[in-house]
Amino acid sequence: MAPSKQELLRRVAQLVPDLAPDKYKGQAGKIAVVGGCREYTGAPFFASMAALKVGWVIHGLCCVDEGMLFQCCCCNGSLSGADAGGIAAFGEANIPHPYSCPPPPPLSPASQIGADISHVFCTEGAATVIKGYSPELIVHPYLPDSSQQGGEDQAQEQARQQAVQAIEPWLDRFDAVVIGPGLGRDPLILSTVAEVMRAVRRRSLPMVVDADGLWLVNQDPSLVAGKLHMALCILHVHRYFNAVLTPNKVEFGRLADKLGVAVDSPDVLQSICRSLDGPVVVRKGKEDAVGDGRQVVVCDEEGSPRRAGGQGDVLSGCIAAYAAWAQRAAGASREQLHEGGGSGDAPPGLPPLVVAAYAGCLTTRRASQRAFVRQRRSMGATDLLAELGAVADELAEQGSA
């Protein structure tokens, strides 16, 4: 029997870590995003920033244009930079609020704890742009681009090997990896990322796969399958169960076709999970359905009617952050993240990785609904980032009530 909404909230709340003065940088999670090319730099930014911001509450004023116009984050009222004294926060400037909205609530112990560190592995053509978006991201321009390597097979193979050798040592530092945002379809980039995915598998790292990463999975489902080959299973070769796939309607249909599953069958989600024998699959839509081949948990939280680009990338980053937290909160090793109940305080039947995927869906939906209330038709993915921390804080409080 599927758990109730309150029980799901309780399990989500168990994942959110508290702040403590004796903690050090990295204990709340280190996330890597593999994606970003010359054409697509926004997607990896949204995924990596979501992992950081899912635990941050933003209050006060923020600059909304070059003319130093500041906007209140709780009521959207605006005043000029001259009125604000050039300071982007009421608390720092000690400026009386010019509008009638209530003051921000005090922060709870869990309200400022997203993933501590977020890295982006992208092409050289994307790196400078992404670095310019935020100084909080650590950006590695390691992915090779065919346009810069020429058409010779030997040169491209050498570039691929060098890229994998540069990226792989970093993987040991991370708690979760996001694959796909902004990768594009360059064959050299994709073949390099396929090797990175195999390296992630060998480490049993949680791996959230979205966008062009899903296109890569369609070409080679073994990248996320629980077993690489039946013969290997007989030989007891290491199996992998920590992938989370996040397809939209079109991507889900392609995946079903690839696996020979009827997309209109009532059990299509579970059939896909069983065919791959391993990953958690999040079927995005009017409702988000999270399946693992054994059970399905549905997130029907009201979201936003505005479907802005980048919302799926925000979801991927949120799931990665919760997956990182699950390894600590659930008392589960990486090998136990997909086990029913795992260990620690997790109840039987609902693996920590399924809870993490559900938590990401719930957080993103609630943040998008709030962002839409504020921005209406002008809402974009950047507006979601500003809402993530307050939502995570609220979920932690509701779940522990």
mmCIF file of C-alpha atoms in Angstrom:
data_model
loop_
_atom_site.group_PDB
_atom_site.id
_atom_site.type_symbol
_atom_site.label_atom_id
_atom_site.label_comp_id
_atom_site.label_asym_id
_atom_site.label_seq_id
_atom_site.Cartn_x
_atom_site.Cartn_y
_atom_site.Cartn_z
ATOM 1 C CA MET A 1 0.000 0.000 0.000
ATOM 2 C CA ALA A 2 1.311 3.438 -0.948
ATOM 3 C CA PRO A 3 2.169 5.706 1.999
ATOM 4 C CA SER A 4 -0.092 8.644 2.821
ATOM 5 C CA LYS A 5 0.889 12.211 1.940
ATOM 6 C CA GLN A 6 1.670 12.948 5.573
ATOM 7 C CA GLU A 7 3.872 9.877 5.783
ATOM 8 C CA LEU A 8 5.673 10.949 2.604
ATOM 9 C CA LEU A 9 6.174 14.418 4.089
ATOM 10 C CA ARG A 10 7.633 12.845 7.205
ATOM 11 C CA ARG A 11 10.109 10.865 5.144
ATOM 12 C CA VAL A 12 11.040 13.920 3.094
ATOM 13 C CA ALA A 13 11.642 15.909 6.289
ATOM 14 C CA GLN A 14 14.000 13.211 7.522
ATOM 15 C CA LEU A 15 16.269 13.902 4.559
ATOM 16 C CA VAL A 16 16.750 17.634 5.177
ATOM 17 C CA PRO A 17 19.897 18.178 7.278
ATOM 18 C CA ASP A 18 20.063 20.690 10.106
ATOM 19 C CA LEU A 19 22.628 23.406 10.554
ATOM 20 C CA ALA A 20 25.140 22.996 13.360
ATOM 21 C CA PRO A 21 28.233 24.997 14.316
ATOM 22 C CA ASP A 22 30.418 21.895 14.309
ATOM 23 C CA LYS A 23 29.664 20.994 10.675
ATOM 24 C CA TYR A 24 32.141 21.685 7.898
ATOM 25 C CA LYS A 25 31.887 22.495 4.210
ATOM 26 C CA GLY A 26 30.783 19.507 2.152
ATOM 27 C CA GLN A 27 28.817 17.629 4.804
ATOM 28 C CA ALA A 28 25.519 18.691 3.219
ATOM 29 C CA GLY A 29 26.552 17.291 -0.129
ATOM 30 C CA LYS A 30 28.761 17.894 -3.126
ATOM 31 C CA ILE A 31 27.022 17.772 -6.494
ATOM 32 C CA ALA A 32 28.393 17.570 -10.026
ATOM 33 C CA VAL A 33 26.502 18.509 -13.189
ATOM 34 C CA VAL A 34 27.851 17.117 -16.457
ATOM 35 C CA GLY A 35 26.438 19.258 -19.236
ATOM 36 C CA GLY A 36 26.748 22.518 -21.084
ATOM 37 C CA CYS A 37 27.996 23.312 -24.578
ATOM 38 C CA ARG A 38 28.354 26.465 -26.677
ATOM 39 C CA GLU A 39 24.658 26.528 -27.558
ATOM 40 C CA TYR A 40 23.227 25.571 -24.157
ATOM 41 C CA THR A 41 24.613 27.198 -21.017
ATOM 42 C CA GLY A 42 21.429 27.898 -19.039
ATOM 43 C CA ALA A 43 20.445 24.288 -18.356
ATOM 44 C CA PRO A 44 23.573 23.276 -16.379
ATOM 45 C CA PHE A 45 23.376 26.574 -14.491
ATOM 46 C CA PHE A 46 19.805 25.919 -13.347
ATOM 47 C CA ALA A 47 20.549 22.320 -12.335
ATOM 48 C CA SER A 48 23.687 23.192 -10.370
ATOM 49 C CA MET A 49 22.195 26.262 -8.703
ATOM 50 C CA ALA A 50 19.054 24.335 -7.737
ATOM 51 C CA ALA A 51 21.235 21.860 -5.852
ATOM 52 C CA LEU A 52 22.747 24.766 -3.930
ATOM 53 C CA LYS A 53 19.612 26.834 -3.447
ATOM 54 C CA VAL A 54 17.169 24.111 -2.436
ATOM 55 C CA GLY A 55 18.176 24.935 1.133
ATOM 56 C CA TRP A 56 18.475 28.722 0.946
ATOM 57 C CA VAL A 57 15.783 31.199 1.935
ATOM 58 C CA ILE A 58 16.116 34.563 0.154
ATOM 59 C CA HIS A 59 14.535 37.592 1.788
ATOM 60 C CA GLY A 60 14.778 41.351 1.325
ATOM 61 C CA LEU A 61 15.621 43.110 -1.931
ATOM 62 C CA CYS A 62 17.263 41.949 -5.120
ATOM 63 C CA CYS A 63 18.545 44.022 -8.043
ATOM 64 C CA VAL A 64 16.289 43.535 -11.070
ATOM 65 C CA ASP A 65 17.929 45.787 -13.650
ATOM 66 C CA GLU A 66 21.049 47.810 -14.392
ATOM 67 C CA GLY A 67 19.325 51.008 -13.293
ATOM 68 C CA MET A 68 19.585 49.844 -9.675
ATOM 69 C CA LEU A 69 15.879 49.104 -9.337
ATOM 70 C CA PHE A 70 15.368 46.889 -6.310
ATOM 71 C CA GLN A 71 12.480 44.509 -5.786
ATOM 72 C CA CYS A 72 11.087 43.126 -2.564
ATOM 73 C CA CYS A 73 11.097 39.337 -2.688
ATOM 74 C CA CYS A 74 7.979 39.023 -0.544
ATOM 75 C CA CYS A 75 5.659 41.506 -2.251
ATOM 76 C CA ASN A 76 7.387 42.400 -5.568
ATOM 77 C CA GLY A 77 7.221 46.108 -4.729
ATOM 78 C CA SER A 78 10.037 48.173 -6.234
ATOM 79 C CA LEU A 79 12.081 51.216 -5.285
ATOM 80 C CA SER A 80 15.071 52.896 -6.817
ATOM 81 C CA GLY A 81 18.658 52.251 -5.857
ATOM 82 C CA ALA A 82 18.851 55.801 -4.479
ATOM 83 C CA ASP A 83 15.972 55.054 -2.097
ATOM 84 C CA ALA A 84 17.599 51.798 -1.080
ATOM 85 C CA GLY A 85 20.946 53.410 -0.513
ATOM 86 C CA GLY A 86 22.533 51.028 -3.020
ATOM 87 C CA ILE A 87 22.166 48.122 -0.613
ATOM 88 C CA ALA A 88 20.347 44.989 -1.771
ATOM 89 C CA ALA A 89 18.882 43.913 1.571
ATOM 90 C CA PHE A 90 16.670 45.678 4.070
ATOM 91 C CA GLY A 91 18.390 44.031 7.014
ATOM 92 C CA GLU A 92 21.848 45.248 6.016
ATOM 93 C CA ALA A 93 20.754 48.784 5.165
ATOM 94 C CA ASN A 94 18.311 49.133 8.083
ATOM 95 C CA ILE A 95 15.799 50.642 5.652
ATOM 96 C CA PRO A 96 12.122 50.735 6.655
ATOM 97 C CA HIS A 97 10.016 48.589 4.367
ATOM 98 C CA PRO A 98 8.037 50.872 2.020
ATOM 99 C CA TYR A 99 5.262 48.330 1.494
ATOM 100 C CA SER A 100 2.678 46.655 3.665
ATOM 101 C CA CYS A 101 3.842 43.053 3.373
ATOM 102 C CA PRO A 102 4.803 41.279 6.621
ATOM 103 C CA PRO A 103 8.434 40.908 7.647
ATOM 104 C CA PRO A 104 10.120 37.606 6.726
ATOM 105 C CA PRO A 105 9.772 34.838 9.287
ATOM 106 C CA PRO A 106 12.803 33.813 11.361
ATOM 107 C CA LEU A 107 14.931 31.095 9.827
ATOM 108 C CA SER A 108 14.682 27.615 11.299
ATOM 109 C CA PRO A 109 17.777 25.428 11.782
ATOM 110 C CA ALA A 110 17.079 23.637 8.484
ATOM 111 C CA SER A 111 16.389 26.700 6.388
ATOM 112 C CA GLN A 112 19.844 27.412 5.003
ATOM 113 C CA ILE A 113 21.317 24.069 4.116
ATOM 114 C CA GLY A 114 21.375 23.174 0.444
ATOM 115 C CA ALA A 115 24.197 21.150 -1.053
ATOM 116 C CA ASP A 116 27.418 22.870 -0.021
ATOM 117 C CA ILE A 117 29.327 22.674 -3.295
ATOM 118 C CA SER A 118 28.235 22.405 -6.916
ATOM 119 C CA HIS A 119 30.518 21.682 -9.862
ATOM 120 C CA VAL A 120 29.819 21.897 -13.597
ATOM 121 C CA PHE A 121 31.723 19.872 -16.206
ATOM 122 C CA CYS A 122 31.160 21.417 -19.625
ATOM 123 C CA THR A 123 32.862 22.341 -22.897
ATOM 124 C CA GLU A 124 35.373 25.157 -23.103
ATOM 125 C CA GLY A 125 32.907 27.214 -25.110
ATOM 126 C CA ALA A 126 30.366 27.092 -22.272
ATOM 127 C CA ALA A 127 32.662 27.458 -19.281
ATOM 128 C CA THR A 128 33.269 31.213 -19.320
ATOM 129 C CA VAL A 129 29.571 31.910 -19.803
ATOM 130 C CA ILE A 130 28.518 29.666 -16.913
ATOM 131 C CA LYS A 131 31.219 31.117 -14.662
ATOM 132 C CA GLY A 132 29.824 34.545 -15.455
ATOM 133 C CA TYR A 133 26.367 33.494 -14.264
ATOM 134 C CA SER A 134 27.503 32.831 -10.687
ATOM 135 C CA PRO A 135 30.734 32.794 -8.678
ATOM 136 C CA GLU A 136 29.224 30.069 -6.470
ATOM 137 C CA LEU A 137 29.771 27.398 -9.138
ATOM 138 C CA ILE A 138 33.040 25.571 -9.768
ATOM 139 C CA VAL A 139 33.290 25.142 -13.539
ATOM 140 C CA HIS A 140 35.542 22.651 -15.343
ATOM 141 C CA PRO A 141 35.949 23.106 -19.153
ATOM 142 C CA TYR A 142 36.869 19.456 -19.748
ATOM 143 C CA LEU A 143 34.321 18.148 -22.262
ATOM 144 C CA PRO A 144 35.748 18.035 -25.810
ATOM 145 C CA ASP A 145 33.897 19.626 -28.725
ATOM 146 C CA SER A 146 34.076 18.133 -32.226
ATOM 147 C CA SER A 147 34.345 21.569 -33.814
ATOM 148 C CA GLN A 148 37.582 22.168 -31.945
ATOM 149 C CA GLN A 149 39.121 18.744 -32.537
ATOM 150 C CA GLY A 150 38.857 18.409 -36.282
ATOM 151 C CA GLY A 151 37.404 15.421 -38.101
ATOM 152 C CA GLU A 152 40.195 12.914 -37.553
ATOM 153 C CA ASP A 153 39.131 9.877 -35.532
ATOM 154 C CA GLN A 154 42.481 9.592 -33.806
ATOM 155 C CA ALA A 155 42.391 13.206 -32.601
ATOM 156 C CA GLN A 156 38.859 12.828 -31.303
ATOM 157 C CA GLU A 157 39.659 9.577 -29.507
ATOM 158 C CA GLN A 158 42.653 11.197 -27.849
ATOM 159 C CA ALA A 159 40.505 14.167 -26.783
ATOM 160 C CA ARG A 160 37.873 11.814 -25.348
ATOM 161 C CA GLN A 161 40.442 9.855 -23.345
ATOM 162 C CA GLN A 162 42.032 13.015 -21.988
ATOM 163 C CA ALA A 163 38.643 14.369 -20.929
ATOM 164 C CA VAL A 164 37.659 11.184 -19.094
ATOM 165 C CA GLN A 165 41.048 11.067 -17.375
ATOM 166 C CA ALA A 166 40.542 14.653 -16.229
ATOM 167 C CA ILE A 167 36.972 14.135 -14.970
ATOM 168 C CA GLU A 168 37.137 10.690 -13.381
ATOM 169 C CA PRO A 169 39.339 11.571 -10.359
ATOM 170 C CA TRP A 170 36.835 14.253 -9.396
ATOM 171 C CA LEU A 171 33.988 11.747 -9.153
ATOM 172 C CA ASP A 172 35.315 10.355 -5.885
ATOM 173 C CA ARG A 173 34.567 13.723 -4.258
ATOM 174 C CA PHE A 174 30.860 13.861 -5.112
ATOM 175 C CA ASP A 175 27.693 12.564 -3.473
ATOM 176 C CA ALA A 176 25.522 12.737 -6.607
ATOM 177 C CA VAL A 177 25.895 13.562 -10.296
ATOM 178 C CA VAL A 178 23.452 15.107 -12.781
ATOM 179 C CA ILE A 179 23.939 14.034 -16.400
ATOM 180 C CA GLY A 180 22.484 15.784 -19.426
ATOM 181 C CA PRO A 181 21.461 19.432 -18.990
ATOM 182 C CA GLY A 182 22.649 21.337 -22.043
ATOM 183 C CA LEU A 183 24.809 18.563 -23.510
ATOM 184 C CA GLY A 184 23.554 18.956 -27.052
ATOM 185 C CA ARG A 185 24.022 16.240 -29.664
ATOM 186 C CA ASP A 186 27.694 16.579 -30.554
ATOM 187 C CA PRO A 187 28.912 12.966 -31.028
ATOM 188 C CA LEU A 188 32.254 13.578 -29.324
ATOM 189 C CA ILE A 189 30.644 15.192 -26.300
ATOM 190 C CA LEU A 190 28.098 12.381 -25.989
ATOM 191 C CA SER A 191 30.639 9.570 -26.341
ATOM 192 C CA THR A 192 32.773 11.235 -23.669
ATOM 193 C CA VAL A 193 29.825 11.568 -21.307
ATOM 194 C CA ALA A 194 28.932 7.905 -21.881
ATOM 195 C CA GLU A 195 32.357 7.002 -20.501
ATOM 196 C CA VAL A 196 31.792 9.323 -17.548
ATOM 197 C CA MET A 197 28.478 7.588 -16.848
ATOM 198 C CA ARG A 198 30.245 4.224 -16.762
ATOM 199 C CA ALA A 199 32.725 5.674 -14.270
ATOM 200 C CA VAL A 200 29.799 6.899 -12.140
ATOM 201 C CA ARG A 201 28.300 3.392 -12.221
ATOM 202 C CA ARG A 202 31.530 1.845 -10.986
ATOM 203 C CA ARG A 203 31.374 4.083 -7.923
ATOM 204 C CA SER A 204 27.646 3.440 -7.262
ATOM 205 C CA LEU A 205 27.107 7.215 -7.228
ATOM 206 C CA PRO A 206 23.503 8.419 -7.517
ATOM 207 C CA MET A 207 23.092 9.703 -11.074
ATOM 208 C CA VAL A 208 20.158 11.880 -12.167
ATOM 209 C CA VAL A 209 19.726 11.691 -15.952
ATOM 210 C CA ASP A 210 17.726 14.280 -17.863
ATOM 211 C CA ALA A 211 17.463 16.025 -21.248
ATOM 212 C CA ASP A 212 20.241 15.011 -23.664
ATOM 213 C CA GLY A 213 21.401 12.458 -21.130
ATOM 214 C CA LEU A 214 18.128 10.617 -21.759
ATOM 215 C CA TRP A 215 18.781 10.734 -25.490
ATOM 216 C CA LEU A 216 22.114 9.064 -24.754
ATOM 217 C CA VAL A 217 20.337 6.398 -22.687
ATOM 218 C CA ASN A 218 18.072 5.696 -25.657
ATOM 219 C CA GLN A 219 21.165 4.911 -27.692
ATOM 220 C CA ASP A 220 22.595 2.652 -24.969
ATOM 221 C CA PRO A 221 20.217 1.637 -22.134
ATOM 222 C CA SER A 222 23.015 -0.302 -20.421
ATOM 223 C CA LEU A 223 24.362 3.039 -19.187
ATOM 224 C CA VAL A 224 21.657 3.042 -16.494
ATOM 225 C CA ALA A 225 20.474 -0.582 -16.432
ATOM 226 C CA GLY A 226 20.825 -2.578 -13.255
ATOM 227 C CA LYS A 227 22.631 -5.327 -15.098
ATOM 228 C CA LEU A 228 24.954 -4.778 -18.024
ATOM 229 C CA HIS A 229 24.380 -8.240 -19.462
ATOM 230 C CA MET A 230 22.844 -11.485 -18.235
ATOM 231 C CA ALA A 231 26.194 -13.258 -18.519
ATOM 232 C CA LEU A 232 27.782 -10.642 -16.277
ATOM 233 C CA CYS A 233 25.120 -11.190 -13.637
ATOM 234 C CA ILE A 234 25.954 -14.881 -13.550
ATOM 235 C CA LEU A 235 29.557 -13.901 -12.905
ATOM 236 C CA HIS A 236 28.392 -11.639 -10.031
ATOM 237 C CA VAL A 237 29.701 -8.500 -11.665
ATOM 238 C CA HIS A 238 28.790 -5.291 -9.790
ATOM 239 C CA ARG A 239 25.227 -4.152 -10.487
ATOM 240 C CA TYR A 240 23.966 -0.581 -10.422
ATOM 241 C CA PHE A 241 20.646 0.688 -9.050
ATOM 242 C CA ASN A 242 21.241 4.384 -8.326
ATOM 243 C CA ALA A 243 20.144 6.086 -11.539
ATOM 244 C CA VAL A 244 17.125 8.411 -11.535
ATOM 245 C CA LEU A 245 15.662 9.136 -14.966
ATOM 246 C CA THR A 246 13.428 12.220 -15.352
ATOM 247 C CA PRO A 247 11.748 12.044 -18.785
ATOM 248 C CA ASN A 248 9.059 14.417 -19.970
ATOM 249 C CA LYS A 249 6.186 13.141 -22.118
ATOM 250 C CA VAL A 250 8.164 12.983 -25.375
ATOM 251 C CA GLU A 251 11.281 11.508 -23.742
ATOM 252 C CA PHE A 252 9.172 8.939 -21.900
ATOM 253 C CA GLY A 253 7.587 7.818 -25.157
ATOM 254 C CA ARG A 254 10.983 7.412 -26.812
ATOM 255 C CA LEU A 255 12.247 5.365 -23.886
ATOM 256 C CA ALA A 256 9.203 3.113 -23.950
ATOM 257 C CA ASP A 257 9.647 2.531 -27.705
ATOM 258 C CA LYS A 258 13.319 1.719 -27.236
ATOM 259 C CA LEU A 259 12.515 -0.879 -24.581
ATOM 260 C CA GLY A 260 9.560 -2.350 -26.469
ATOM 261 C CA VAL A 261 7.009 -1.235 -23.878
ATOM 262 C CA ALA A 262 3.548 -0.054 -24.956
ATOM 263 C CA VAL A 263 3.382 3.567 -23.882
ATOM 264 C CA ASP A 264 -0.416 3.438 -23.497
ATOM 265 C CA SER A 265 -0.406 0.417 -21.179
ATOM 266 C CA PRO A 266 -1.588 1.117 -17.605
ATOM 267 C CA ASP A 267 1.611 -0.375 -16.157
ATOM 268 C CA VAL A 268 4.009 1.379 -18.534
ATOM 269 C CA LEU A 269 6.075 3.121 -15.850
ATOM 270 C CA GLN A 270 6.734 -0.042 -13.890
ATOM 271 C CA SER A 271 7.364 -1.998 -17.080
ATOM 272 C CA ILE A 272 10.101 0.445 -18.067
ATOM 273 C CA CYS A 273 11.654 0.209 -14.611
ATOM 274 C CA ARG A 274 11.612 -3.578 -14.745
ATOM 275 C CA SER A 275 13.013 -3.649 -18.275
ATOM 276 C CA LEU A 276 15.982 -1.593 -17.124
ATOM 277 C CA ASP A 277 16.175 -3.565 -13.855
ATOM 278 C CA GLY A 278 17.511 -0.813 -11.704
ATOM 279 C CA PRO A 279 16.748 2.866 -12.069
ATOM 280 C CA VAL A 280 14.076 4.997 -10.477
ATOM 281 C CA VAL A 281 12.022 6.663 -13.218
ATOM 282 C CA VAL A 282 10.175 9.962 -12.723
ATOM 283 C CA ARG A 283 7.429 10.337 -15.335
ATOM 284 C CA LYS A 284 6.878 14.092 -15.481
ATOM 285 C CA GLY A 285 3.447 15.402 -16.397
ATOM 286 C CA LYS A 286 0.281 16.830 -14.890
ATOM 287 C CA GLU A 287 1.206 14.586 -11.981
ATOM 288 C CA ASP A 288 4.725 13.289 -11.398
ATOM 289 C CA ALA A 289 4.835 9.520 -10.976
ATOM 290 C CA VAL A 290 7.924 8.017 -9.333
ATOM 291 C CA GLY A 291 8.452 4.292 -9.921
ATOM 292 C CA ASP A 292 11.176 1.764 -9.166
ATOM 293 C CA GLY A 293 9.687 -1.428 -10.580
ATOM 294 C CA ARG A 294 8.067 -2.385 -7.293
ATOM 295 C CA GLN A 295 5.802 0.524 -6.437
ATOM 296 C CA VAL A 296 4.727 3.947 -7.662
ATOM 297 C CA VAL A 297 4.492 7.140 -5.621
ATOM 298 C CA VAL A 298 2.533 10.004 -7.191
ATOM 299 C CA CYS A 299 3.253 13.674 -6.563
ATOM 300 C CA ASP A 300 0.076 15.594 -7.365
ATOM 301 C CA GLU A 301 1.094 18.848 -5.665
ATOM 302 C CA GLU A 302 -0.196 21.876 -7.542
ATOM 303 C CA GLY A 303 2.515 23.298 -9.759
ATOM 304 C CA SER A 304 2.605 26.123 -12.253
ATOM 305 C CA PRO A 305 0.480 26.332 -15.410
ATOM 306 C CA ARG A 306 3.422 28.169 -16.962
ATOM 307 C CA ARG A 307 5.880 25.690 -18.482
ATOM 308 C CA ALA A 308 9.064 27.728 -18.722
ATOM 309 C CA GLY A 309 12.330 26.346 -20.031
ATOM 310 C CA GLY A 310 14.690 25.281 -17.260
ATOM 311 C CA GLN A 311 12.112 23.879 -14.841
ATOM 312 C CA GLY A 312 13.202 20.330 -15.594
ATOM 313 C CA ASP A 313 16.810 21.306 -14.923
ATOM 314 C CA VAL A 314 15.789 22.726 -11.545
ATOM 315 C CA LEU A 315 14.081 19.415 -10.773
ATOM 316 C CA SER A 316 17.224 17.459 -11.644
ATOM 317 C CA GLY A 317 19.325 19.570 -9.301
ATOM 318 C CA CYS A 318 16.816 19.221 -6.481
ATOM 319 C CA ILE A 319 16.694 15.437 -6.802
ATOM 320 C CA ALA A 320 20.496 15.298 -6.763
ATOM 321 C CA ALA A 321 20.620 17.335 -3.552
ATOM 322 C CA TYR A 322 18.046 15.115 -1.851
ATOM 323 C CA ALA A 323 19.901 12.002 -3.068
ATOM 324 C CA ALA A 324 23.074 13.341 -1.476
ATOM 325 C CA TRP A 325 21.212 13.989 1.776
ATOM 326 C CA ALA A 326 19.611 10.520 1.695
ATOM 327 C CA GLN A 327 22.997 8.844 2.061
ATOM 328 C CA ARG A 328 23.355 10.495 5.458
ATOM 329 C CA ALA A 329 19.812 10.873 6.735
ATOM 330 C CA ALA A 330 18.669 7.343 5.913
ATOM 331 C CA GLY A 331 21.835 5.803 7.268
ATOM 332 C CA ALA A 332 22.153 4.007 3.954
ATOM 333 C CA SER A 333 25.282 3.279 1.974
ATOM 334 C CA ARG A 334 25.196 3.971 -1.749
ATOM 335 C CA GLU A 335 24.504 0.301 -2.328
ATOM 336 C CA GLN A 336 21.424 0.517 -0.074
ATOM 337 C CA LEU A 337 19.802 3.609 -1.575
ATOM 338 C CA HIS A 338 17.564 1.495 -3.803
ATOM 339 C CA GLU A 339 16.733 -1.131 -1.189
ATOM 340 C CA GLY A 340 13.273 -1.177 0.339
ATOM 341 C CA GLY A 341 13.755 0.395 3.725
ATOM 342 C CA GLY A 342 17.548 0.438 3.527
ATOM 343 C CA SER A 343 18.626 0.920 7.106
ATOM 344 C CA GLY A 344 18.375 3.509 9.827
ATOM 345 C CA ASP A 345 14.975 5.130 10.299
ATOM 346 C CA ALA A 346 13.530 4.457 6.835
ATOM 347 C CA PRO A 347 10.310 2.409 6.946
ATOM 348 C CA PRO A 348 10.155 -0.811 4.915
ATOM 349 C CA GLY A 349 9.106 -0.687 1.307
ATOM 350 C CA LEU A 350 10.141 2.827 0.278
ATOM 351 C CA PRO A 351 13.812 3.113 -0.720
ATOM 352 C CA PRO A 352 15.672 6.330 0.137
ATOM 353 C CA LEU A 353 16.298 7.077 -3.555
ATOM 354 C CA VAL A 354 12.557 6.961 -4.269
ATOM 355 C CA VAL A 355 11.958 9.365 -1.381
ATOM 356 C CA ALA A 356 14.670 11.661 -2.776
ATOM 357 C CA ALA A 357 13.040 11.671 -6.225
ATOM 358 C CA TYR A 358 9.613 12.356 -4.734
ATOM 359 C CA ALA A 359 11.082 15.144 -2.579
ATOM 360 C CA GLY A 360 12.610 16.769 -5.647
ATOM 361 C CA CYS A 361 9.265 16.689 -7.449
ATOM 362 C CA LEU A 362 7.393 18.080 -4.452
ATOM 363 C CA THR A 363 9.922 20.869 -3.898
ATOM 364 C CA THR A 364 10.015 21.908 -7.558
ATOM 365 C CA ARG A 365 6.234 21.870 -7.932
ATOM 366 C CA ARG A 366 5.625 23.929 -4.828
ATOM 367 C CA ALA A 367 8.373 26.391 -5.778
ATOM 368 C CA SER A 368 6.996 26.784 -9.291
ATOM 369 C CA GLN A 369 3.496 27.406 -7.938
ATOM 370 C CA ARG A 370 4.813 30.134 -5.657
ATOM 371 C CA ALA A 371 6.885 31.662 -8.434
ATOM 372 C CA PHE A 372 3.834 31.742 -10.700
ATOM 373 C CA VAL A 373 1.745 33.504 -8.063
ATOM 374 C CA ARG A 374 4.387 36.229 -7.922
ATOM 375 C CA GLN A 375 5.340 36.517 -11.588
ATOM 376 C CA ARG A 376 2.369 35.097 -13.508
ATOM 377 C CA ARG A 377 3.092 34.819 -17.237
ATOM 378 C CA SER A 378 6.552 36.298 -16.890
ATOM 379 C CA MET A 379 7.710 33.477 -14.606
ATOM 380 C CA GLY A 380 10.969 31.807 -15.564
ATOM 381 C CA ALA A 381 13.255 29.173 -14.081
ATOM 382 C CA THR A 382 15.293 31.841 -12.285
ATOM 383 C CA ASP A 383 12.188 32.680 -10.255
ATOM 384 C CA LEU A 384 12.027 29.070 -9.040
ATOM 385 C CA LEU A 385 15.528 29.282 -7.600
ATOM 386 C CA ALA A 386 14.452 32.102 -5.289
ATOM 387 C CA GLU A 387 11.623 29.961 -3.898
ATOM 388 C CA LEU A 388 13.442 26.659 -3.299
ATOM 389 C CA GLY A 389 14.860 27.377 0.132
ATOM 390 C CA ALA A 390 11.588 28.507 1.660
ATOM 391 C CA VAL A 391 9.852 25.445 0.245
ATOM 392 C CA ALA A 392 12.456 23.015 1.620
ATOM 393 C CA ASP A 393 12.194 24.728 4.987
ATOM 394 C CA GLU A 394 8.395 24.434 4.917
ATOM 395 C CA LEU A 395 8.516 20.753 3.959
ATOM 396 C CA ALA A 396 10.905 20.015 6.812
ATOM 397 C CA GLU A 397 8.578 21.728 9.297
ATOM 398 C CA GLN A 398 5.417 20.083 7.956
ATOM 399 C CA GLY A 399 6.993 16.656 7.978
ATOM 400 C CA SER A 400 8.172 16.949 11.552
ATOM 401 C CA ALA A 401 4.872 18.351 12.856
#
